[in-house]
Short mmCIF file of C-alpha atoms in Angstrom, two decimals:
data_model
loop_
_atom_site.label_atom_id
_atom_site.label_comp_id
_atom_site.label_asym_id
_atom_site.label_seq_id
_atom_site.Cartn_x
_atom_site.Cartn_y
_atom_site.Cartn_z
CA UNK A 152 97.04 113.29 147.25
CA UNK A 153 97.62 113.36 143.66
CA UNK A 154 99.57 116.37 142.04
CA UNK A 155 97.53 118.66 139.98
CA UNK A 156 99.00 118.56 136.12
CA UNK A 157 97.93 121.27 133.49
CA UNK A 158 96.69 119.17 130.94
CA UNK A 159 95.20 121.40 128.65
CA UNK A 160 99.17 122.65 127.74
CA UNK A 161 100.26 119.09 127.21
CA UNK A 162 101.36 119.96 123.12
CA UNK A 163 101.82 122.67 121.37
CA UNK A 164 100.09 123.32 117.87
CA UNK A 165 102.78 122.25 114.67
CA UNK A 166 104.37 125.05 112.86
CA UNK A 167 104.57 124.78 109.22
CA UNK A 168 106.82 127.47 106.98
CA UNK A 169 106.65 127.50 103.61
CA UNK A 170 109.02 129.22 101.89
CA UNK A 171 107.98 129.67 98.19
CA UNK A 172 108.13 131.84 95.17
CA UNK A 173 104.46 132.96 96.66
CA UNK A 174 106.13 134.09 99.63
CA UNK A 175 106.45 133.40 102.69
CA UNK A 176 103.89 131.88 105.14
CA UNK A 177 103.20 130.21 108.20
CA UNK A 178 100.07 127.66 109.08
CA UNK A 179 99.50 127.13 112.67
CA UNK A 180 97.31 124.04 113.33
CA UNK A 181 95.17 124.53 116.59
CA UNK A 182 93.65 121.78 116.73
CA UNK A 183 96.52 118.95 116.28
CA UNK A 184 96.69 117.52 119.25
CA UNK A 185 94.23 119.41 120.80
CA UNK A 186 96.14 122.32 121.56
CA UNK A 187 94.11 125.12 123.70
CA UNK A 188 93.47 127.43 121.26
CA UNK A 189 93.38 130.36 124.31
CA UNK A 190 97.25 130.25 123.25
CA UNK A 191 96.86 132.06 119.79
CA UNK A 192 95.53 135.44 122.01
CA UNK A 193 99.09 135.54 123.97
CA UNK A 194 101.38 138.06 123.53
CA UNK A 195 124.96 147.12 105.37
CA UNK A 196 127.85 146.00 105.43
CA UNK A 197 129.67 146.24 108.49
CA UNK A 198 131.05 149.16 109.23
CA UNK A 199 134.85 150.19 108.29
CA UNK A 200 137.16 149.39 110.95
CA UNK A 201 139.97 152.08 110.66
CA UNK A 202 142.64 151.12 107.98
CA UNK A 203 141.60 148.40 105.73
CA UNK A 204 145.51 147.32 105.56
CA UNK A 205 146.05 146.78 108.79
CA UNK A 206 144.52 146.03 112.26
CA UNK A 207 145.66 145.07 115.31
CA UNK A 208 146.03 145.16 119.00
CA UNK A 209 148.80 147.12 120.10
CA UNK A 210 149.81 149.08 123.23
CA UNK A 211 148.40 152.23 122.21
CA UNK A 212 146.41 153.45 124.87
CA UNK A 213 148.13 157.08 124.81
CA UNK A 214 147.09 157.46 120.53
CA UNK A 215 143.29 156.43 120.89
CA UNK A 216 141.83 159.21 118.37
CA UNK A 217 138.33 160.07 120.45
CA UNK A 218 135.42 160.10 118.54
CA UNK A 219 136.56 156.58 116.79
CA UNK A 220 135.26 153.75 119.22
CA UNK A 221 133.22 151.69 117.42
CA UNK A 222 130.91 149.08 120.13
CA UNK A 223 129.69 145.61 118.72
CA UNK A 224 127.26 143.25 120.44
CA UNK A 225 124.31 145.87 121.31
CA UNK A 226 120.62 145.83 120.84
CA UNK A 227 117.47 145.52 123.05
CA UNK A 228 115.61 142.15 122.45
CA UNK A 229 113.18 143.82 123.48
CA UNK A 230 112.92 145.62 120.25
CA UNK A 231 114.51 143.79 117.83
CA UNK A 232 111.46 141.65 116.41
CA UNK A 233 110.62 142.56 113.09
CA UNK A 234 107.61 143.60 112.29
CA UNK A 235 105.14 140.90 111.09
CA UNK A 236 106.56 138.34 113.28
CA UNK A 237 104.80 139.48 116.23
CA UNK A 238 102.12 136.98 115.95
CA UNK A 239 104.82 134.39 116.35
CA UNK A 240 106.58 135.71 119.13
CA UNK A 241 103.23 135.40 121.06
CA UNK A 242 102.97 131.72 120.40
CA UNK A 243 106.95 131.28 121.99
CA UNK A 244 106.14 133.34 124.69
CA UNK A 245 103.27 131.22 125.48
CA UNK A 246 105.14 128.37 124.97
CA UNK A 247 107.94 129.69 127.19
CA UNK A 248 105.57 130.37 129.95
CA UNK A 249 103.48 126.51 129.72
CA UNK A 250 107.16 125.19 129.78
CA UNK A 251 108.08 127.31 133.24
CA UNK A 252 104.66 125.96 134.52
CA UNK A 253 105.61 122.76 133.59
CA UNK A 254 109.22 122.62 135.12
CA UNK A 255 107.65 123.89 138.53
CA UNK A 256 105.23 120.93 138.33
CA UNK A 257 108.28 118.25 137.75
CA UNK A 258 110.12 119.38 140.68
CA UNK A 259 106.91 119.45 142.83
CA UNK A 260 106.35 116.26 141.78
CA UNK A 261 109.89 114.86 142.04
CA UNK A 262 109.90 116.50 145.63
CA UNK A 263 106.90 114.23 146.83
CA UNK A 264 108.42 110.98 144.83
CA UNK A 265 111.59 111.39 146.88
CA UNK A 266 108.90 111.94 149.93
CA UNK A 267 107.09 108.28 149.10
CA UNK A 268 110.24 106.93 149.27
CA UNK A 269 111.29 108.09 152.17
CA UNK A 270 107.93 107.09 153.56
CA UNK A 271 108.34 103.41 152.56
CA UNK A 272 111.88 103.20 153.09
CA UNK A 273 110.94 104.47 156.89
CA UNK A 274 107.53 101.55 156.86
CA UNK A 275 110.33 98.90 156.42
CA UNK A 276 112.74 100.09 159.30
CA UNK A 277 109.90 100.59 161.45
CA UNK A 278 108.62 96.73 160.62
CA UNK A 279 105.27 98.91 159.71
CA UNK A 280 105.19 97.48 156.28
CA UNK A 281 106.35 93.90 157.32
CA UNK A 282 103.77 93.35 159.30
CA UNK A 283 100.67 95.27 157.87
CA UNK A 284 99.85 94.43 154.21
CA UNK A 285 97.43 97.79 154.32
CA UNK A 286 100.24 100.08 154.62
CA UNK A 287 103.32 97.98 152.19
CA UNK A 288 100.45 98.58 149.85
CA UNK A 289 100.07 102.26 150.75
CA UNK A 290 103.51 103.15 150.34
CA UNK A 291 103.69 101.03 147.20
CA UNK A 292 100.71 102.60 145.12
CA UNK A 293 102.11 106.37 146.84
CA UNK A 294 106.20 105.40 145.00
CA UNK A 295 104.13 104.09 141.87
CA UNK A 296 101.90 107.36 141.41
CA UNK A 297 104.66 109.74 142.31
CA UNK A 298 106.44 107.91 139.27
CA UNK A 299 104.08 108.44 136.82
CA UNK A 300 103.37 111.92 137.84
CA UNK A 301 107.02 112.51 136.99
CA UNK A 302 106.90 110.63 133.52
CA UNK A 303 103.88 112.32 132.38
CA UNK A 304 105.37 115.86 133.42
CA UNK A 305 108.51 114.45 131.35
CA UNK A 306 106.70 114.12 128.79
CA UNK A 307 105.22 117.30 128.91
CA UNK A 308 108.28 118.99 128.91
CA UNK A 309 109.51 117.14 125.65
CA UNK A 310 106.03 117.74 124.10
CA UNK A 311 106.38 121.97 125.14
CA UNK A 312 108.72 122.43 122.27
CA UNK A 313 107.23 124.38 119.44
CA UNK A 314 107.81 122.12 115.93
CA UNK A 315 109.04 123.81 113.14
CA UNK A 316 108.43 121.76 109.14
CA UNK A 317 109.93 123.95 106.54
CA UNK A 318 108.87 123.30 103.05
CA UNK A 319 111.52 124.68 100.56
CA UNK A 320 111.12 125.49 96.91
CA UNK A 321 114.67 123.90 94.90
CA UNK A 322 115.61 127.64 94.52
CA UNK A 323 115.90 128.43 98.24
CA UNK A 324 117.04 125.20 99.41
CA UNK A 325 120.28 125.07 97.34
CA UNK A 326 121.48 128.61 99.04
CA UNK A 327 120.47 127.67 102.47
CA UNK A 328 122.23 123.89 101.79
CA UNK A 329 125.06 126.11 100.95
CA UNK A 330 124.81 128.54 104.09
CA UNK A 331 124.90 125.74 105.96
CA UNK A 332 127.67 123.78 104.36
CA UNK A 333 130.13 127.01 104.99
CA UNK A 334 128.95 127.72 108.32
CA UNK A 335 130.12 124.10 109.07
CA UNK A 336 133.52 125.19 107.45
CA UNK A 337 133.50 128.12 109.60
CA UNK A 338 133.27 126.35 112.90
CA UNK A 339 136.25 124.57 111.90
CA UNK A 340 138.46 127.54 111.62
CA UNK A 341 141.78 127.14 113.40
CA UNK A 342 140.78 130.62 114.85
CA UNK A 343 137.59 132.20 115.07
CA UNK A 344 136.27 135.82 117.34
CA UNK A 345 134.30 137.97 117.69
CA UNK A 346 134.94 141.57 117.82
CA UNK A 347 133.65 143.73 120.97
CA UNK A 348 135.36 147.18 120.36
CA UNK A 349 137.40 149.01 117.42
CA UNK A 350 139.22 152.62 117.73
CA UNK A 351 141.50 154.61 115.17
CA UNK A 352 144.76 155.50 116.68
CA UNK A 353 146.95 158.15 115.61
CA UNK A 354 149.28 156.21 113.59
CA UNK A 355 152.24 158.68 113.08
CA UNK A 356 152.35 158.98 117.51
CA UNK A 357 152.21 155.01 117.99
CA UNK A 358 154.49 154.52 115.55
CA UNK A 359 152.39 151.41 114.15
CA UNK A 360 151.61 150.29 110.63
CA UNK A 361 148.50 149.20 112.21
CA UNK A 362 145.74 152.21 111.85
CA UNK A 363 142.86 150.56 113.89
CA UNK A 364 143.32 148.50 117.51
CA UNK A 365 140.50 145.31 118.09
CA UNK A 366 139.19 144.17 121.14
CA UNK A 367 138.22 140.41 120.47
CA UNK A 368 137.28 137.40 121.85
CA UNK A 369 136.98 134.05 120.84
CA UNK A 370 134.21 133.25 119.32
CA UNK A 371 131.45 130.21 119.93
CA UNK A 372 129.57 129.23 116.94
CA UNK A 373 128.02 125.56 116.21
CA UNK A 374 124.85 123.18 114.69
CA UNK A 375 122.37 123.86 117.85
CA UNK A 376 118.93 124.52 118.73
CA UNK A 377 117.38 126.11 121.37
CA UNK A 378 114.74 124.04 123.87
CA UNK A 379 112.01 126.54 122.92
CA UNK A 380 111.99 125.07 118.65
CA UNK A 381 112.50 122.15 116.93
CA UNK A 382 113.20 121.21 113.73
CA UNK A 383 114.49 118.06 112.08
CA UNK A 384 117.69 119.63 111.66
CA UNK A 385 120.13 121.91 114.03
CA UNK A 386 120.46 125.35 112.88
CA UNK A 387 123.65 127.93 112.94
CA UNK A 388 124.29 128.80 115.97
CA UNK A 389 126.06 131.97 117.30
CA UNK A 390 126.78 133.63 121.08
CA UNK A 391 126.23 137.35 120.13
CA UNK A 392 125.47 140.60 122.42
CA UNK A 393 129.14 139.74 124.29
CA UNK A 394 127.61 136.24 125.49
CA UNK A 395 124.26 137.54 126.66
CA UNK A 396 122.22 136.17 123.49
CA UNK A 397 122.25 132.98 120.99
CA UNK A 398 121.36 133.94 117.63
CA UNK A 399 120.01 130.81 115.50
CA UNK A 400 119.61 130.64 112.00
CA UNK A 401 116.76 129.29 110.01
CA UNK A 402 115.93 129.68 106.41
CA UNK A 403 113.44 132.43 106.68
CA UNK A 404 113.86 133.70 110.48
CA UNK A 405 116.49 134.57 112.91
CA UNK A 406 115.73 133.32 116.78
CA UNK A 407 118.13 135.39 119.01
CA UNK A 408 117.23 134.19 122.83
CA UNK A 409 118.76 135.47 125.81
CA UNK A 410 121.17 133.22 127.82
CA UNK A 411 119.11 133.77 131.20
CA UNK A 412 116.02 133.04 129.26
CA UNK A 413 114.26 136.01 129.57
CA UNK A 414 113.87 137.12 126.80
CA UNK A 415 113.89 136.66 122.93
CA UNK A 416 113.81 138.30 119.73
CA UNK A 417 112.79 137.12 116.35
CA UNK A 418 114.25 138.92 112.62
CA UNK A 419 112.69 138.09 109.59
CA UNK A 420 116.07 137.12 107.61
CA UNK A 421 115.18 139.50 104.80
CA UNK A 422 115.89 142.71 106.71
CA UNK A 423 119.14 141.66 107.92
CA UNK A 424 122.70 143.02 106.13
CA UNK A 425 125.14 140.15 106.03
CA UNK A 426 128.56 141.43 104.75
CA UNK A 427 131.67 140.29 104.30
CA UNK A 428 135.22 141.94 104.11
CA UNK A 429 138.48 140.47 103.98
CA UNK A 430 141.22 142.11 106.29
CA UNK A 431 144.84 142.43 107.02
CA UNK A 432 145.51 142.12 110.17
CA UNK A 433 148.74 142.47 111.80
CA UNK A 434 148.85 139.32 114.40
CA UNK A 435 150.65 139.47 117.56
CA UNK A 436 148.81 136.03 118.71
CA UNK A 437 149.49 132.84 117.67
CA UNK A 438 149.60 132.49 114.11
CA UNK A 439 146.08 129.96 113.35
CA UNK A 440 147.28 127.16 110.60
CA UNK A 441 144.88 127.83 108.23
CA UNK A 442 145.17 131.23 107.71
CA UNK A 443 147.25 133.04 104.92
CA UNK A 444 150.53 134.88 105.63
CA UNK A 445 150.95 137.84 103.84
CA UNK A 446 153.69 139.92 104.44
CA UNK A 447 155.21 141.43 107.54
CA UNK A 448 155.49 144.61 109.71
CA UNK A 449 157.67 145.85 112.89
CA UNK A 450 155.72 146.62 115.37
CA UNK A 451 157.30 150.00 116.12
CA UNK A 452 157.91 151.76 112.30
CA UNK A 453 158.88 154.89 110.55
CA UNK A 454 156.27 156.47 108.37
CA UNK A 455 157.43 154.45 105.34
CA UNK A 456 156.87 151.43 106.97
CA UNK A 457 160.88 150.30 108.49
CA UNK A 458 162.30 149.54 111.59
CA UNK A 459 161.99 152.32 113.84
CA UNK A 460 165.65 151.90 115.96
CA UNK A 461 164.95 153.72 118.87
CA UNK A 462 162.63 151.00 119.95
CA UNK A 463 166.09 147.87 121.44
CA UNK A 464 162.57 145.15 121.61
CA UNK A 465 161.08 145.84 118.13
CA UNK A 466 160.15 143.09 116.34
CA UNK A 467 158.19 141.53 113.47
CA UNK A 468 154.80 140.84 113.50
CA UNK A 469 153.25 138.61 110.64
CA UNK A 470 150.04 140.33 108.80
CA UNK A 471 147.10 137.16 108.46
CA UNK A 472 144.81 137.33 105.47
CA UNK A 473 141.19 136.88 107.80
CA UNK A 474 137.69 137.14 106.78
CA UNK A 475 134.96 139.43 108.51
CA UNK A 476 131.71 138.72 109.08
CA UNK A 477 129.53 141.50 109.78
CA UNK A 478 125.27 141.13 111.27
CA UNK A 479 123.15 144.12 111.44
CA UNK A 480 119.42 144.37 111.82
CA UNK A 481 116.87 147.58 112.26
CA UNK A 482 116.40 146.32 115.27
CA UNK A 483 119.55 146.96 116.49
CA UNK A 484 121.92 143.55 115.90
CA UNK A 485 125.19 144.62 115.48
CA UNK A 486 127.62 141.70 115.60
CA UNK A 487 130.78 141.46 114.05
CA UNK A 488 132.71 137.93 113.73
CA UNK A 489 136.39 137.23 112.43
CA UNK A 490 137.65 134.06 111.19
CA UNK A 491 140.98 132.79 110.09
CA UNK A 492 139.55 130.72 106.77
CA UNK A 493 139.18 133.65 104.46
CA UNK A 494 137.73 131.73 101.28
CA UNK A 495 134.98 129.73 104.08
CA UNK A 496 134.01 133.11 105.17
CA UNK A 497 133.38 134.79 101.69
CA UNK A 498 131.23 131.37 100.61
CA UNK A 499 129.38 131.65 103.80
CA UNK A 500 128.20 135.22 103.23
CA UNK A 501 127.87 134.61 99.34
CA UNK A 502 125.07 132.09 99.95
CA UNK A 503 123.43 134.11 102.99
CA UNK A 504 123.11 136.87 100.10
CA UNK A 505 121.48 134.61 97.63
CA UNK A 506 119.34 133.59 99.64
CA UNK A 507 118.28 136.88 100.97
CA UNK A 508 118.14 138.09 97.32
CA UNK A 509 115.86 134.78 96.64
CA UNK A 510 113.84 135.53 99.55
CA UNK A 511 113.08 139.15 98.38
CA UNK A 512 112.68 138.67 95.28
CA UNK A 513 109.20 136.76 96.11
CA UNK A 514 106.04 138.61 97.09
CA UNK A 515 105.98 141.23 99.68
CA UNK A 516 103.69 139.12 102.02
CA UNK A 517 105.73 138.70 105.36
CA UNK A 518 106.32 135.40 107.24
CA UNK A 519 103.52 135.36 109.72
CA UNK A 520 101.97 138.38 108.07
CA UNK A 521 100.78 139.69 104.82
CA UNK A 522 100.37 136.10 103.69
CA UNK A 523 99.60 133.98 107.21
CA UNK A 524 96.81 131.33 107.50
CA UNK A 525 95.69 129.51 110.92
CA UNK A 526 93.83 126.12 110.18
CA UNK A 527 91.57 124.68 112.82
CA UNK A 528 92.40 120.77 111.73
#
């Protein structure tokens, strides 16, 4: 018995963004393909971190000053869509669902291909097949159906992706060229993390130079899409909410998908603040080779900054010149990256601001709102 295939979510209707001094806008073809159109109905700167001098790790449980924790990599996907992009959410989620569907399907169908063969392999042993031309040619058209029930659900899959054309005016293609050019720089820092938790200490008690402790991690960033969109060319990708969510970057939208799948969010690229901050930060790591050296501390000091004596395993620590990268949303992003190239970091954040400031600067019409049209072919 043939496997039943849902046919009618074989391709998904072609996005097109443009992204123009008339705003931005989104045209959803319907038709192309013959898409079912029962999918359309489916549902500042980063804040101060203690003394801008210094930061640093250092054993200073005892000094925490309460009130001062500061948490990065919160937010509820669930609530973190902007508003106007809802209509486009509904078409992923759709999309999300048809390609669940269509997994389930492939390993049905892969399940009763290994089952044919089996079958055959068992007509042969038992001379069944040698003998009877009936059932060699049963268990021959059974392999050969099970095979293309397989390729077709491959193709499927491939087809569930939801593709994304940008069109660009000059003006917002040079920033976003330029995003993208230091974001490459950025993923090949020496060093790169992201920071999870900040706290003032009490200075004066720990004895430290150092007026704010950091609880990082390093950081995964790269060129990368996610299965659910495609476009002809990767986008910035970042692991954000502590590794529970990818945040992609494309020139007018932000895709942040959980890692499980579950669920996704999607921020219009206009209401997000992207700062950037340069820091000294005292170092007890190892030192990344492409980051400046700027001076010096001891890790145990007087108030004027020398060697406190009473300490027999006090020692120097170097203070690194890093850059900051700090992502907020209304929603409730809050992400905070460090790197160890300084000058990529500041031309990163540069270009994300001109191209926010190009970007908001058009007409108030929202992508996939105040200025949306749906084509039917």
């Amino acid at each position: 018995m043939a496997s039943r295939f849902r046919n009618q979510l074989t391709v998904v209707p072609p996005v097109r963004i443009a992204v123009r001094r008339q705003g931005l806008s989104t045209t959803i073809n319907w038709d192309a393909g013959g898409a079912d159109q029962g999918l359309s109905g489916a549902r500042s700167s980063m804040r101060s971190i203690g003394d801008p001098r210094y930061s640093g790790s250092l054993p200073t449980e005892p000094y925490l000053i309460p009130g001062t924790r500061k948490d990065f990599g919160g937010g509820d996907l669930g609530t973190m869509t902007s508003s106007g992009l809802d209509r486009f959410k509904d078409l992923l989620l759709a999309t999300r669902e048809r390609e669940r569907e269509i997994r389930s399907d492939t390993k049905k169908a892969k399940r009763q291909l290994a089952l044919s063969w089996t079958t055959r392999a068992l007509a042969w042993v038992t001379l069944a097949a040698a003998v009877s031309k009936s059932v060699r040619a049963k268990t021959d058209s059974a392999v050969a159906l099970r095979r293309s029930e397989v390729s077709h659900l491959n193709s499927n899959l491939t087809a569930s992706r939801v593709s994304i054309s940008f069109d660009m005016e000059t003006e917002v293609a040079g920033p976003h060229r330029r995003m993208l050019e230091a974001f490459d720089q950025l993923c090949g820092s020496h060093k790169s993390w992201t920071l999870e938790m900040t706290q003032q200490i009490d200075r004066v008690r720990a004895r430290s130079v150092a007026g704010t402790v950091i609880d990082r991690t390093a950081a995964s960033l790269g060129r990368r899409a996610d299965t659910l969109v495609d476009t002809n060319d990767l986008p910035m990708a970042i692991v954000v909410q502590k590794g529970r969510a990818h945040a992609y970057f494309y020139p007018g939208f932000v895709l942040v998908v959980s890692s499980a799948g579950a669920d996704f969010a999607i921020i219009d690229l206009t209401e997000m603040e992207i700062s950037y901050e340069t820091s000294r930060f005292t170092e007890e790591g190892s030192i990344p080779n492409d980051a400046q050296m700027i001076g010096k501390v001891w890790a145990k000091s007087n108030k004027n900054g020398t060697r406190d004596r009473r300490f027999k395993d006090n020692r120097e620590l170097p203070v690194m010149r890093y850059g900051h990268v700090g992502l907020r949303s209304p929603g409730g992003m809050d992400e905070a990256l460090m790197f160890s190239r300084d000058d990529a970091c500041r031309a990163f954040v540069a270009a994300a601001n001109d191209l926010q400031r190009i970007l908001r600067s058009m007409h108030r019409g929202r992508f996939a709102g105040g200025h949306t049209s749906i084509t039917n072919g």
